[in-house]
PDB file of C-alpha atoms in Angstrom:
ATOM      1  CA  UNK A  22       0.000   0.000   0.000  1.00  0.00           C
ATOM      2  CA  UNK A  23       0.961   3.320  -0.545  1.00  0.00           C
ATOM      3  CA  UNK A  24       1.213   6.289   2.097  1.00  0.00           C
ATOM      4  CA  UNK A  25      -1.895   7.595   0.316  1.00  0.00           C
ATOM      5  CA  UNK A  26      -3.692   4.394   0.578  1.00  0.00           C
ATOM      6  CA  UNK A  27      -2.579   3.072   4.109  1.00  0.00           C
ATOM      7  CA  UNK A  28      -4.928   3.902   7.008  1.00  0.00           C
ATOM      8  CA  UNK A  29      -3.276   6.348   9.634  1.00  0.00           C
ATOM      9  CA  UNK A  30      -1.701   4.408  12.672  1.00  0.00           C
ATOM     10  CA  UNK A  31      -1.666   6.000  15.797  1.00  0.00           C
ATOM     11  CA  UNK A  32      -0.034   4.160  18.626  1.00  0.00           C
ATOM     12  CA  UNK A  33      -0.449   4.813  22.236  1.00  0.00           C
ATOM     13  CA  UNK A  34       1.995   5.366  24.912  1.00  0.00           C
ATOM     14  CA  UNK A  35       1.682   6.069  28.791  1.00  0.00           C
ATOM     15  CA  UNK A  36       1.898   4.807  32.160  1.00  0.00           C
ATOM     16  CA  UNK A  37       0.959   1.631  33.699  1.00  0.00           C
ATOM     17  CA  UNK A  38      -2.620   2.360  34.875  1.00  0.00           C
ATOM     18  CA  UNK A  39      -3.124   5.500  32.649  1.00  0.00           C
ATOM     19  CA  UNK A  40      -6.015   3.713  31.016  1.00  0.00           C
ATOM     20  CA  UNK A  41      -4.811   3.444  27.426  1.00  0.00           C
ATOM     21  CA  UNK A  42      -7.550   1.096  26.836  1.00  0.00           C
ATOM     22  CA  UNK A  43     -10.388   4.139  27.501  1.00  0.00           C
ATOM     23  CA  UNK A  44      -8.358   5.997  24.737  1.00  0.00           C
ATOM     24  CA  UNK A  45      -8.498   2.883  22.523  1.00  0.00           C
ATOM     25  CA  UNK A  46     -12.475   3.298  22.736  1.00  0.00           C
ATOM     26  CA  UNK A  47     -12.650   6.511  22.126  1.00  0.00           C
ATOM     27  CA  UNK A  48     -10.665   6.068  18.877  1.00  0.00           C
ATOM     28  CA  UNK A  49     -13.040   3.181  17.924  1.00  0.00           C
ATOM     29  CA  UNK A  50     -16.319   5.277  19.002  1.00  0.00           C
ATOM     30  CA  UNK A  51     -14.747   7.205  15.701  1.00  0.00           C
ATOM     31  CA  UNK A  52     -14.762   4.648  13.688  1.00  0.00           C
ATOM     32  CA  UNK A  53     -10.924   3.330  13.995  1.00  0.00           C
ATOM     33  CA  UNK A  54      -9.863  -0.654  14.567  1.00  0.00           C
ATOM     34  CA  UNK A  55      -8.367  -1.314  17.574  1.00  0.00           C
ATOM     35  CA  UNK A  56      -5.317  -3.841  17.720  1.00  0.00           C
ATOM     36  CA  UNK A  57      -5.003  -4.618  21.356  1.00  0.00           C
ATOM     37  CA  UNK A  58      -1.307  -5.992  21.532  1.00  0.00           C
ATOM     38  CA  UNK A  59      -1.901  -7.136  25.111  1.00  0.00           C
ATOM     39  CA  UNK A  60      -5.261  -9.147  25.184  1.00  0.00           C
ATOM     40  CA  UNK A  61      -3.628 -10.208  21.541  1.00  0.00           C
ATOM     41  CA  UNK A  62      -0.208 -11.549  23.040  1.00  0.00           C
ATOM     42  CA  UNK A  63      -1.939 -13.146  25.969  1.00  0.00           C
ATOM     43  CA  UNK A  64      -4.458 -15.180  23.604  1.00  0.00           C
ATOM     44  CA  UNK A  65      -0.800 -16.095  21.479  1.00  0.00           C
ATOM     45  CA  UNK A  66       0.135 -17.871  24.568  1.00  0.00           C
ATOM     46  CA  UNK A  67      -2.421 -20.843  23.698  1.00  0.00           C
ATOM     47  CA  UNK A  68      -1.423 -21.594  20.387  1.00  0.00           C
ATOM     48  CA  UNK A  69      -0.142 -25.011  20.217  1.00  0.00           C
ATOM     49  CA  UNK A  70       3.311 -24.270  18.942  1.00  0.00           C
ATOM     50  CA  UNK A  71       3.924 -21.283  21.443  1.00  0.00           C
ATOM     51  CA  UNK A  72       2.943 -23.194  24.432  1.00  0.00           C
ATOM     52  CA  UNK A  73       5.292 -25.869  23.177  1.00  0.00           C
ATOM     53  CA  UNK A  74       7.891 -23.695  22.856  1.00  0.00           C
ATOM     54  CA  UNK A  75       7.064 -22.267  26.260  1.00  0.00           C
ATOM     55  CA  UNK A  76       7.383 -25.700  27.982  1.00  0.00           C
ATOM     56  CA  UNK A  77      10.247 -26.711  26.045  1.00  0.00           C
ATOM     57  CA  UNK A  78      12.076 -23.584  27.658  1.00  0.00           C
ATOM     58  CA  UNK A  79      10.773 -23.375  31.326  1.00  0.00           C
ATOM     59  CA  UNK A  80       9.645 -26.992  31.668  1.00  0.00           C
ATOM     60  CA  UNK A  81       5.789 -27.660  32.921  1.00  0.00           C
ATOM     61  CA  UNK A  82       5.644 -25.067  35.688  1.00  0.00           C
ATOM     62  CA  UNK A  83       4.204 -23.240  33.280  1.00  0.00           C
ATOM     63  CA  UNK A  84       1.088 -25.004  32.927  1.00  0.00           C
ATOM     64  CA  UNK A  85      -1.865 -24.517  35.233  1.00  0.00           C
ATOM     65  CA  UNK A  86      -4.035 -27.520  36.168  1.00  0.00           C
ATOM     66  CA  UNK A  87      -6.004 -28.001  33.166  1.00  0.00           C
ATOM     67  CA  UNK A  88      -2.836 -28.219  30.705  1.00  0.00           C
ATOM     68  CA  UNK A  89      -2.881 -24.338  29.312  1.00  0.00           C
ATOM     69  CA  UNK A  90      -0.305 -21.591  29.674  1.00  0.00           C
ATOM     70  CA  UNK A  91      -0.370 -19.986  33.488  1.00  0.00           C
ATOM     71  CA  UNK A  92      -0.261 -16.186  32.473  1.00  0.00           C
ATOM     72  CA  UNK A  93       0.648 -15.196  36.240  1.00  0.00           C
ATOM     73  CA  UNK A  94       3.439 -17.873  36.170  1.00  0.00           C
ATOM     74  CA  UNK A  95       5.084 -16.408  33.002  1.00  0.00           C
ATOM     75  CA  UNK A  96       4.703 -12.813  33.898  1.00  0.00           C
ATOM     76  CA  UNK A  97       6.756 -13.953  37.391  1.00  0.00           C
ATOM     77  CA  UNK A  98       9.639 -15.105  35.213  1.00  0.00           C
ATOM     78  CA  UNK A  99       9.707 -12.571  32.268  1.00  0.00           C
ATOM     79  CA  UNK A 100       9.196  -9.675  34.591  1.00  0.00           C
ATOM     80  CA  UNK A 101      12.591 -11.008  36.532  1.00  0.00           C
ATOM     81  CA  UNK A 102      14.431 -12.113  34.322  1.00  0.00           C
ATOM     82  CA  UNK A 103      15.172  -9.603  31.351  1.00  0.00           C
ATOM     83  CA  UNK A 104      17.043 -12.432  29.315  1.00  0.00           C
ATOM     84  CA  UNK A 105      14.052 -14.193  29.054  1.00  0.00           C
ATOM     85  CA  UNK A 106      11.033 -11.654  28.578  1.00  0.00           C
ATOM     86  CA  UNK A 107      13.559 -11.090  25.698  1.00  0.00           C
ATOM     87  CA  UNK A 108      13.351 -14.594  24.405  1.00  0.00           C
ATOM     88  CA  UNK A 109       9.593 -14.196  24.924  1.00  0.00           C
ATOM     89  CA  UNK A 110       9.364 -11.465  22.952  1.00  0.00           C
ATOM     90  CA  UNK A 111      11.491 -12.525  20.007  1.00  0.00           C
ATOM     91  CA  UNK A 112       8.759 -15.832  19.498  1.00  0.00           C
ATOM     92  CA  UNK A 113       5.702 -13.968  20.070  1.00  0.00           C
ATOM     93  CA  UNK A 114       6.171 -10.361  18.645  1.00  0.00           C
ATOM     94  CA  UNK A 115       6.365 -11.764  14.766  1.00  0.00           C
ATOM     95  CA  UNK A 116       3.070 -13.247  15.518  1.00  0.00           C
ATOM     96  CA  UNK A 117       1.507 -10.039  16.581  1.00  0.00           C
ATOM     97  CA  UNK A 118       3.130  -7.837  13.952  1.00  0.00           C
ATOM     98  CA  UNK A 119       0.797 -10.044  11.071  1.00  0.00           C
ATOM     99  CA  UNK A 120      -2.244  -9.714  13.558  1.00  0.00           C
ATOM    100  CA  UNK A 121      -1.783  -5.818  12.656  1.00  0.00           C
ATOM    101  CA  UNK A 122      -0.441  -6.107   9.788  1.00  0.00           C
ATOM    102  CA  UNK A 123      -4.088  -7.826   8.858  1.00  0.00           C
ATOM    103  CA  UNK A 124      -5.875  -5.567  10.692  1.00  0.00           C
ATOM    104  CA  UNK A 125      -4.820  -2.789   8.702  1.00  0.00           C
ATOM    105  CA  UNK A 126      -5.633  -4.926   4.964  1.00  0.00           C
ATOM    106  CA  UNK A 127      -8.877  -4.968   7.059  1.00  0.00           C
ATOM    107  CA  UNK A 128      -9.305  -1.379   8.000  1.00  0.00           C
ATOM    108  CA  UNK A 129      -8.400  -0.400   3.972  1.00  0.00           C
ATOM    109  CA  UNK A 130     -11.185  -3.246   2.862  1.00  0.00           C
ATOM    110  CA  UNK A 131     -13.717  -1.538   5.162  1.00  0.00           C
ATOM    111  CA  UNK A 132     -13.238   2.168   4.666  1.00  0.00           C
ATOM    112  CA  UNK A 133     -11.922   2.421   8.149  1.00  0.00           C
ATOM    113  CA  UNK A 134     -10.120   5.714   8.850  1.00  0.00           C
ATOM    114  CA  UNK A 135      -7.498   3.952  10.171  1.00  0.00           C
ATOM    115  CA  UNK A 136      -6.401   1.586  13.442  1.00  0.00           C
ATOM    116  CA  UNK A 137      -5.174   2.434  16.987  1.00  0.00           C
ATOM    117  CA  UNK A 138      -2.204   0.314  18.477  1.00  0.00           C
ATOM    118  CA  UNK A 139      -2.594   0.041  22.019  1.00  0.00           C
ATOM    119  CA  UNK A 140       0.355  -2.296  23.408  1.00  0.00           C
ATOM    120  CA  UNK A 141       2.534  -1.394  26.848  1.00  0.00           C
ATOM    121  CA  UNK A 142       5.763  -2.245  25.110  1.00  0.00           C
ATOM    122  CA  UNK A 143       5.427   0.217  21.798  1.00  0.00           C
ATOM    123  CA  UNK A 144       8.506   2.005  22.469  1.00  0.00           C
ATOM    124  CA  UNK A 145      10.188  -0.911  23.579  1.00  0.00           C
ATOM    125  CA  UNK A 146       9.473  -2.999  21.376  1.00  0.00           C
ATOM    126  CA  UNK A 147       9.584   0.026  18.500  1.00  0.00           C
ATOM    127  CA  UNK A 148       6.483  -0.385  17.100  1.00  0.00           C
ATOM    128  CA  UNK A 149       6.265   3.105  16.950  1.00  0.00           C
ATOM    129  CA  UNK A 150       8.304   3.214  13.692  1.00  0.00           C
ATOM    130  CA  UNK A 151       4.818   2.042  12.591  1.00  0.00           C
ATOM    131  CA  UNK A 152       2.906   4.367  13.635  1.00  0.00           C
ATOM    132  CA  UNK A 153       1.773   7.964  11.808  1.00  0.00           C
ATOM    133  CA  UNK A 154       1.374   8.999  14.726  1.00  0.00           C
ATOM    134  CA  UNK A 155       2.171   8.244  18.836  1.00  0.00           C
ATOM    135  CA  UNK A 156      -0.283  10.068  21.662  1.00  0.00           C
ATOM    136  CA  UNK A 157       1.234  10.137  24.909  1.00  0.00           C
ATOM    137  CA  UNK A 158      -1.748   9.184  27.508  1.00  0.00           C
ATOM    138  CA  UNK A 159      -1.758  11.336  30.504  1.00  0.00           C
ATOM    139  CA  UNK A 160      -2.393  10.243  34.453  1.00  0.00           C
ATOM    140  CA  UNK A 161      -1.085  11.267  37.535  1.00  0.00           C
ATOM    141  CA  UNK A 162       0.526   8.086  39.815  1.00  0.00           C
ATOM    142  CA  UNK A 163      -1.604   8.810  42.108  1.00  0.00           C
ATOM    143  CA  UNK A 164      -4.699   8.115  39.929  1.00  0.00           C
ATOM    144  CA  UNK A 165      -3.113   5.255  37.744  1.00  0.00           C
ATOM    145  CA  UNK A 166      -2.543   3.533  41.095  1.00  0.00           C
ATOM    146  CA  UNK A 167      -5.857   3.645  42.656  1.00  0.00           C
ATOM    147  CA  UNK A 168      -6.660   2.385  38.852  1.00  0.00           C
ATOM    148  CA  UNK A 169      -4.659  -0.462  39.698  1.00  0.00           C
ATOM    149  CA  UNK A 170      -5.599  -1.453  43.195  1.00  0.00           C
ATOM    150  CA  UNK A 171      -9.104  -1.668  41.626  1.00  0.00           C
ATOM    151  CA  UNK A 172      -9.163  -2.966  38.531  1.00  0.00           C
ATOM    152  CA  UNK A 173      -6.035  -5.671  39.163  1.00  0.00           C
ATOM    153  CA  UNK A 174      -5.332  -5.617  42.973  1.00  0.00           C
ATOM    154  CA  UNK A 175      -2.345  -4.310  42.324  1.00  0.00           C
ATOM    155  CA  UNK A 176      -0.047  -2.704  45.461  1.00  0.00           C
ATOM    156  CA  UNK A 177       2.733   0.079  45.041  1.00  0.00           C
ATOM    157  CA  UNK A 178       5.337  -2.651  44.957  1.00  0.00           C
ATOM    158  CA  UNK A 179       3.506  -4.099  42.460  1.00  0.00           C
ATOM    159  CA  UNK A 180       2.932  -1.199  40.157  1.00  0.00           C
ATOM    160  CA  UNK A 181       7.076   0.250  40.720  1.00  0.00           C
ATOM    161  CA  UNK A 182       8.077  -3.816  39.428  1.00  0.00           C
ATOM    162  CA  UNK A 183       6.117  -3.770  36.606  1.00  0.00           C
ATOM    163  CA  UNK A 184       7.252  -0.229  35.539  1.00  0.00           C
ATOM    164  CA  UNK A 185      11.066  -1.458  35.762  1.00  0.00           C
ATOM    165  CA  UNK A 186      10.611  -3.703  32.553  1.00  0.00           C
ATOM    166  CA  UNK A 187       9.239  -0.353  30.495  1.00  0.00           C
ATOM    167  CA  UNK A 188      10.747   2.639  29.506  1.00  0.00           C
ATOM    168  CA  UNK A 189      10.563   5.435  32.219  1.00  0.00           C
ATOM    169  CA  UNK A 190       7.234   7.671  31.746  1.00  0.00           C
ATOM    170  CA  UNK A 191       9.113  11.138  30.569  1.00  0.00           C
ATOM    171  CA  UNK A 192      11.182   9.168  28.392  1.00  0.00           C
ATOM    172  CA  UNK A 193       7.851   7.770  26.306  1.00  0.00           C
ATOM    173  CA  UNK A 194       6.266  11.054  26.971  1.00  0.00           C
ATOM    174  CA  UNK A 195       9.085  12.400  24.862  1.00  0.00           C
ATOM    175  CA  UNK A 196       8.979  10.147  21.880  1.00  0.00           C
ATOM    176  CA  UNK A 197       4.919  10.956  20.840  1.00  0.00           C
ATOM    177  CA  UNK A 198       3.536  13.755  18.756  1.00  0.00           C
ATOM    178  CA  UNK A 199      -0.006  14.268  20.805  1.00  0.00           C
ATOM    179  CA  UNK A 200      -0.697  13.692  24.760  1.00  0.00           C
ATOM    180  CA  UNK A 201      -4.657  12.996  25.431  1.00  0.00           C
ATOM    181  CA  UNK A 202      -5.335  13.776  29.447  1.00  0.00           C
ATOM    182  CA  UNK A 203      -6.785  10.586  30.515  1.00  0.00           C
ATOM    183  CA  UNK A 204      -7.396  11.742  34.594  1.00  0.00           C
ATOM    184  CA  UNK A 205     -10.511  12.026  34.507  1.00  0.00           C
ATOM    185  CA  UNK A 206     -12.185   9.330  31.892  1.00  0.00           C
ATOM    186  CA  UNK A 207     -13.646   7.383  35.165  1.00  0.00           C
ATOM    187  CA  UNK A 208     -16.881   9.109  34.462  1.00  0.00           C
ATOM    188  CA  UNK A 209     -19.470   9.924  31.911  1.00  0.00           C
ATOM    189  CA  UNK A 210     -18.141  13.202  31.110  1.00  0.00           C
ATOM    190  CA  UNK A 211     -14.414  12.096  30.972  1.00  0.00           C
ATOM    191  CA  UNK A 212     -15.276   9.506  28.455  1.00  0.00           C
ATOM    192  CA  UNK A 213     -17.045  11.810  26.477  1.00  0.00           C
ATOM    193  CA  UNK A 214     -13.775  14.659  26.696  1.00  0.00           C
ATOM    194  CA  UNK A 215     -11.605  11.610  25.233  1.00  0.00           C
ATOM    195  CA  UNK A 216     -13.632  11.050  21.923  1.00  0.00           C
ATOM    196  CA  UNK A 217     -13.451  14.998  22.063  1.00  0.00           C
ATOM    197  CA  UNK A 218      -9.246  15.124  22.434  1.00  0.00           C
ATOM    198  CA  UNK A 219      -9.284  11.737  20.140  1.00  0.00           C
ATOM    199  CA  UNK A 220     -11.109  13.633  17.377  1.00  0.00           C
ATOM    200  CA  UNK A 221      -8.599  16.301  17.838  1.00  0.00           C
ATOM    201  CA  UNK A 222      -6.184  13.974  17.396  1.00  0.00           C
ATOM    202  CA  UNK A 223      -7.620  12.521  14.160  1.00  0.00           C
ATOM    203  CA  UNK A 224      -7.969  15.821  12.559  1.00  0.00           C
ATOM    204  CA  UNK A 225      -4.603  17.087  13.158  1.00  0.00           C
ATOM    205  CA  UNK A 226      -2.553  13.473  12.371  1.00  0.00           C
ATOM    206  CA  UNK A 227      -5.126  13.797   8.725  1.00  0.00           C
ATOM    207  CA  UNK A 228      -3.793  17.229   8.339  1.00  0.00           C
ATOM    208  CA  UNK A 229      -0.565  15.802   8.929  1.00  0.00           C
ATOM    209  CA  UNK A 230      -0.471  13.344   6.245  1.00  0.00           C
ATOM    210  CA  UNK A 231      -2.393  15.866   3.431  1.00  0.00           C
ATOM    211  CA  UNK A 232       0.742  17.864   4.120  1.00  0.00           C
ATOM    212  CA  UNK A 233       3.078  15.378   3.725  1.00  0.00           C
TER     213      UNK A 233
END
């Protein structure tokens, strides 16, 4: 596809807890696919030839009672041992690449205006190079955490581990074009200011690419 013909990308970036999943929505309440790398990479785990490959590394401790990949047992050794969230990463991130890579062939097919990547690793794993686009989702730690402790029962200690395997927040802050403040979206009227600050976005990234 050409630049011309190729849906805009816009990736999204942010904290742990800054709910870059509301901003997802809001993107798709305007008409945009979503590839969630996340929920995508966790349902990777149960393909027959990953969790193979997963036992034939770390050995059955990996398997929960009823034969299929323990997510929480993974995360524990990925999220301690760089070396091998590395190794993880090199198997499964080819697989997710041609999920988008067919999501966008879908969003051209449809008419779509274009598709929103939300993954916690973008930077890391540089999947902002394919991106038009990166918005930089906004949420105090204070907020993200009480986000956290409800939603995923998730403590302080919890929250600082998890942000040691990503890229600190002013560093990803840094790298996008567009910053959406996502503080507030627990509400009716916060939802409705993100499809306001996504359709901003969607006008000015359009703009962006006449111009170019």
């Amino acid at each position: 596809m050409t630049g011309a013909e190729r849906p805009m990308v816009i990736g999204l970036a942010g904290g742990i807890g800054a709910g870059k999943s509301a901003v997802a929505s809001a993107f798709a309440e305007l008409g945009l696919l979503v590839s969630d790398s996340d929920r995508a990479a966790k349902a990777m785990l149960d393909r027959d030839e990953v969790s193979a490959m997963l036992v034939e590394w770390w050995g059955e401790r990996v398997l929960d009672a009823t034969g299929r990949v323990d997510r929480a047992g993974i995360a524990a050794i990925v999220f301690e041992q760089p070396h091998e969230r590395e190794r993880l990463e090199a198997l499964v991130h080819p697989l997710l690449k041609a999920g988008r890579s067919e999501l966008i062939e879908r969003a051209r097919t449809e008419g779509a205006p274009g598709v929103v990547i939300d993954a916690p690793l973008l930077f890391e794993a540089g999947l902002d190079e394919e991106c038009d686009a990166v918005v930089f989702v906004a949420a105090p730690r204070a907020v993200r955490l009480e986000r956290l402790r409800r939603d995923r029962g998730w403590d302080e200690h919890e929250l600082a581990r998890r942000e040691r395997a990503q890229w600190p927040i002013e560093r990803k802050r840094e790298g996008c074009s567009h910053e959406i403040d996502n503080a507030k979206a627990d509400n009716s009227a916060g939802r409705a200011g993100l499809i306001e600050a996504a359709r901003g976005v969607l006008g000015s990234v359009r703009a962006g690419r006449a111009g170019g």
